[in-house]
């Protein structure tokens, strides 16, 4: 274990010059599950995109969607766009995937939500809202469009936690979202940091927000 740990640490820090892709690929062959997951983390953290692209489909065939989804953040954009529809349900490491491929994640989220009847979208948001929320700093406009088009119920908690990022990037669009009648509960719970950011941005919708907050308080 000590030797393995040092080798993997070297692979993460040193890249292919330290340990070749072929050596890592060979290590997967007879590795137990715990070691296999260490190897996956090394491939992803080391940004070995070519290796991840080469491994992911054989990986999926041998060990299933859940294990393949761990490797997905390390893949290139084309591979992610092609395989994400089939692996979306199995992704657990949303932060890693969204940080590298926010557009692909939002594209797939939009495709799924568009295909769902409105009555089933609440369940979708209950399960997958974090992947949309994590994309807010990188793709605020796309996130707001997705929320406006497909989130007719209360904003999920993970999205509310990212309101500061949305206000910073798109204050007017964020306020228009919050002014929708179904988001009155979110308006009432806006924390002071978000309100201060809104006031500093001074969007044209600010007066309307003030009226809405007074109405909500009545």
Coordinates of C-alpha atoms in Angstrom, one line a residue:
X1 CA 0.0 0.0 0.0
X2 CA 2.8 2.5 0.8
X3 CA 4.5 1.9 -2.6
X4 CA 1.1 2.1 -4.4
X5 CA 0.3 5.4 -2.6
X6 CA 3.6 6.9 -3.6
X7 CA 3.3 5.7 -7.2
X8 CA -0.2 7.2 -7.6
X9 CA 0.9 10.4 -5.9
X10 CA 3.8 10.6 -8.4
X11 CA 1.4 9.9 -11.3
X12 CA -1.0 12.7 -10.2
X13 CA 1.8 15.3 -9.7
X14 CA 4.2 14.2 -12.4
X15 CA 1.8 13.3 -15.2
X16 CA 2.8 10.9 -18.1
X17 CA 6.5 11.9 -17.8
X18 CA 6.5 10.2 -14.3
X19 CA 4.3 7.2 -15.0
X20 CA 3.1 6.3 -18.5
X21 CA -0.6 6.0 -19.4
X22 CA 0.1 2.4 -20.4
X23 CA 1.4 1.5 -16.9
X24 CA -1.8 2.9 -15.3
X25 CA -4.0 1.2 -17.8
X26 CA -2.3 -2.2 -17.1
X27 CA -2.8 -1.6 -13.4
X28 CA -6.6 -1.6 -13.8
X29 CA -6.6 -5.2 -15.2
X30 CA -6.5 -7.1 -11.9
X31 CA -7.0 -4.3 -9.4
X32 CA -9.6 -4.8 -6.6
X33 CA -12.4 -2.3 -6.4
X34 CA -10.7 0.0 -3.8
X35 CA -7.5 0.2 -5.8
X36 CA -9.4 0.6 -9.0
X37 CA -11.1 3.7 -7.6
X38 CA -7.7 5.1 -6.5
X39 CA -6.5 4.6 -10.1
X40 CA -9.6 6.4 -11.4
X41 CA -9.0 9.3 -9.1
X42 CA -5.4 9.5 -10.4
X43 CA -6.5 9.5 -14.0
X44 CA -9.0 12.3 -13.4
X45 CA -6.8 14.4 -11.1
X46 CA -3.9 14.0 -13.5
X47 CA -6.0 15.2 -16.4
X48 CA -5.0 12.2 -18.5
X49 CA -7.8 12.8 -21.0
X50 CA -6.6 10.4 -23.7
X51 CA -6.4 7.6 -21.2
X52 CA -9.8 8.3 -19.7
X53 CA -11.3 8.4 -23.2
X54 CA -9.7 5.1 -24.1
X55 CA -10.8 3.4 -20.8
X56 CA -14.3 4.5 -20.2
X57 CA -16.3 2.3 -22.6
X58 CA -14.4 -0.9 -21.7
X59 CA -14.7 0.2 -18.1
X60 CA -18.5 0.5 -18.4
X61 CA -18.9 -2.9 -20.1
X62 CA -16.9 -4.6 -17.4
X63 CA -17.9 -2.8 -14.2
X64 CA -21.1 -0.9 -15.0
X65 CA -22.5 2.6 -15.2
X66 CA -21.6 3.6 -11.7
X67 CA -17.9 2.9 -12.0
X68 CA -17.7 4.4 -15.5
X69 CA -19.3 7.6 -14.2
X70 CA -16.4 8.0 -11.8
X71 CA -14.1 8.2 -14.9
X72 CA -16.3 10.6 -16.8
X73 CA -14.8 13.9 -15.4
X74 CA -11.4 12.9 -16.8
X75 CA -12.7 12.5 -20.3
X76 CA -12.6 15.0 -23.2
X77 CA -15.5 17.1 -24.2
X78 CA -16.5 14.9 -27.2
X79 CA -16.6 11.8 -25.1
X80 CA -18.6 13.5 -22.3
X81 CA -21.2 14.8 -24.7
X82 CA -21.6 11.3 -26.3
X83 CA -21.7 9.3 -23.1
X84 CA -23.4 11.6 -20.6
X85 CA -27.0 10.9 -21.6
X86 CA -26.4 7.2 -20.7
X87 CA -24.4 7.9 -17.5
X88 CA -26.2 11.0 -16.1
X89 CA -28.2 8.9 -13.7
X90 CA -25.0 7.3 -12.3
X91 CA -22.9 10.4 -11.7
X92 CA -22.1 11.1 -8.1
X93 CA -19.1 13.4 -8.4
X94 CA -21.0 16.4 -9.8
X95 CA -18.5 19.0 -8.6
X96 CA -15.7 17.4 -10.6
X97 CA -17.7 16.9 -13.7
X98 CA -19.4 20.3 -13.7
X99 CA -16.1 22.1 -13.1
X100 CA -14.7 20.6 -16.3
X101 CA -17.7 20.2 -18.5
X102 CA -20.5 22.7 -17.3
X103 CA -21.9 23.2 -20.8
X104 CA -22.3 19.4 -21.4
X105 CA -24.0 18.9 -18.1
X106 CA -26.4 21.8 -18.7
X107 CA -27.1 20.6 -22.2
X108 CA -28.1 17.2 -20.9
X109 CA -30.1 18.7 -18.1
X110 CA -32.1 20.8 -20.6
X111 CA -32.6 17.9 -22.9
X112 CA -34.0 15.8 -20.0
X113 CA -36.2 18.5 -18.6
X114 CA -37.6 19.4 -22.1
X115 CA -38.6 15.8 -22.6
X116 CA -40.4 15.5 -19.2
X117 CA -44.0 16.5 -18.6
X118 CA -44.3 19.4 -16.2
X119 CA -45.7 17.1 -13.5
X120 CA -42.5 15.1 -13.3
X121 CA -40.0 18.0 -13.3
X122 CA -40.2 18.5 -9.5
X123 CA -38.8 14.9 -9.0
X124 CA -36.0 15.7 -11.5
X125 CA -35.0 18.8 -9.5
X126 CA -35.1 17.0 -6.2
X127 CA -32.5 14.5 -7.5
X128 CA -30.4 16.6 -9.9
X129 CA -30.6 20.3 -8.8
X130 CA -27.0 20.2 -7.5
X131 CA -25.5 19.7 -10.9
X132 CA -27.3 22.8 -12.2
X133 CA -26.4 24.8 -9.1
X134 CA -22.7 24.0 -9.4
X135 CA -22.7 25.4 -13.0
X136 CA -23.9 28.8 -11.8
X137 CA -20.4 30.5 -11.5
X138 CA -19.3 29.3 -14.9
X139 CA -22.5 29.5 -16.9
X140 CA -24.9 31.8 -15.0
X141 CA -27.0 32.8 -18.1
X142 CA -27.6 29.1 -19.1
X143 CA -28.5 28.3 -15.5
X144 CA -31.0 31.1 -15.3
X145 CA -32.5 30.1 -18.6
X146 CA -32.9 26.5 -17.4
X147 CA -34.6 27.6 -14.2
X148 CA -36.9 30.0 -15.9
X149 CA -38.0 27.5 -18.5
X150 CA -38.2 24.3 -16.4
X151 CA -38.3 25.1 -12.7
X152 CA -41.9 26.2 -12.0
X153 CA -41.9 25.2 -8.3
X154 CA -39.8 26.6 -5.4
X155 CA -36.1 27.0 -6.2
X156 CA -34.1 24.0 -4.8
X157 CA -31.9 24.7 -1.8
X158 CA -28.7 24.1 -3.8
X159 CA -29.8 26.7 -6.3
X160 CA -30.7 29.2 -3.5
X161 CA -27.2 28.7 -2.2
X162 CA -25.8 30.0 -5.5
X163 CA -27.9 33.1 -5.8
X164 CA -25.0 35.4 -5.1
X165 CA -23.1 34.0 -8.1
X166 CA -26.2 34.5 -10.3
X167 CA -26.8 38.0 -9.0
X168 CA -23.2 39.0 -9.5
X169 CA -23.2 37.8 -13.1
X170 CA -26.8 38.5 -14.2
X171 CA -28.6 40.7 -11.7
X172 CA -31.5 41.7 -13.9
X173 CA -32.2 38.1 -15.1
X174 CA -31.9 36.8 -11.5
X175 CA -34.4 39.3 -10.2
X176 CA -36.8 38.5 -13.0
X177 CA -36.6 34.9 -12.0
X178 CA -37.2 35.8 -8.3
X179 CA -40.2 38.0 -9.1
X180 CA -42.1 35.1 -10.6
X181 CA -45.1 34.3 -8.3
X182 CA -44.0 30.7 -7.6
X183 CA -40.7 32.1 -6.1
X184 CA -42.3 34.3 -3.4
X185 CA -41.0 31.9 -0.7
X186 CA -37.4 32.3 -2.0
X187 CA -37.8 36.1 -2.0
X188 CA -38.9 36.1 1.6
X189 CA -35.8 34.1 2.6
X190 CA -33.2 36.1 0.7
X191 CA -30.2 36.6 3.1
X192 CA -28.6 40.0 3.6
X193 CA -25.5 39.2 1.5
X194 CA -27.7 38.5 -1.5
X195 CA -29.8 41.6 -0.9
X196 CA -26.8 43.8 -0.6
X197 CA -25.4 42.4 -3.8
X198 CA -28.7 43.1 -5.5
X199 CA -28.8 46.7 -4.2
X200 CA -25.2 47.4 -5.3
X201 CA -26.0 46.1 -8.8
X202 CA -29.0 48.4 -8.9
X203 CA -30.8 46.6 -11.8
X204 CA -34.0 48.2 -13.3
X205 CA -36.1 45.5 -11.5
X206 CA -34.9 46.6 -8.0
X207 CA -38.0 48.8 -7.4
X208 CA -40.3 45.9 -8.4
X209 CA -38.5 43.6 -6.0
X210 CA -39.1 46.1 -3.2
X211 CA -42.8 46.2 -4.0
X212 CA -42.9 42.4 -4.1
X213 CA -41.2 42.0 -0.8
X214 CA -43.6 44.4 0.8
X215 CA -46.5 42.5 -0.7
X216 CA -45.0 39.2 0.5
X217 CA -44.8 40.6 4.1
X218 CA -48.5 41.6 4.2

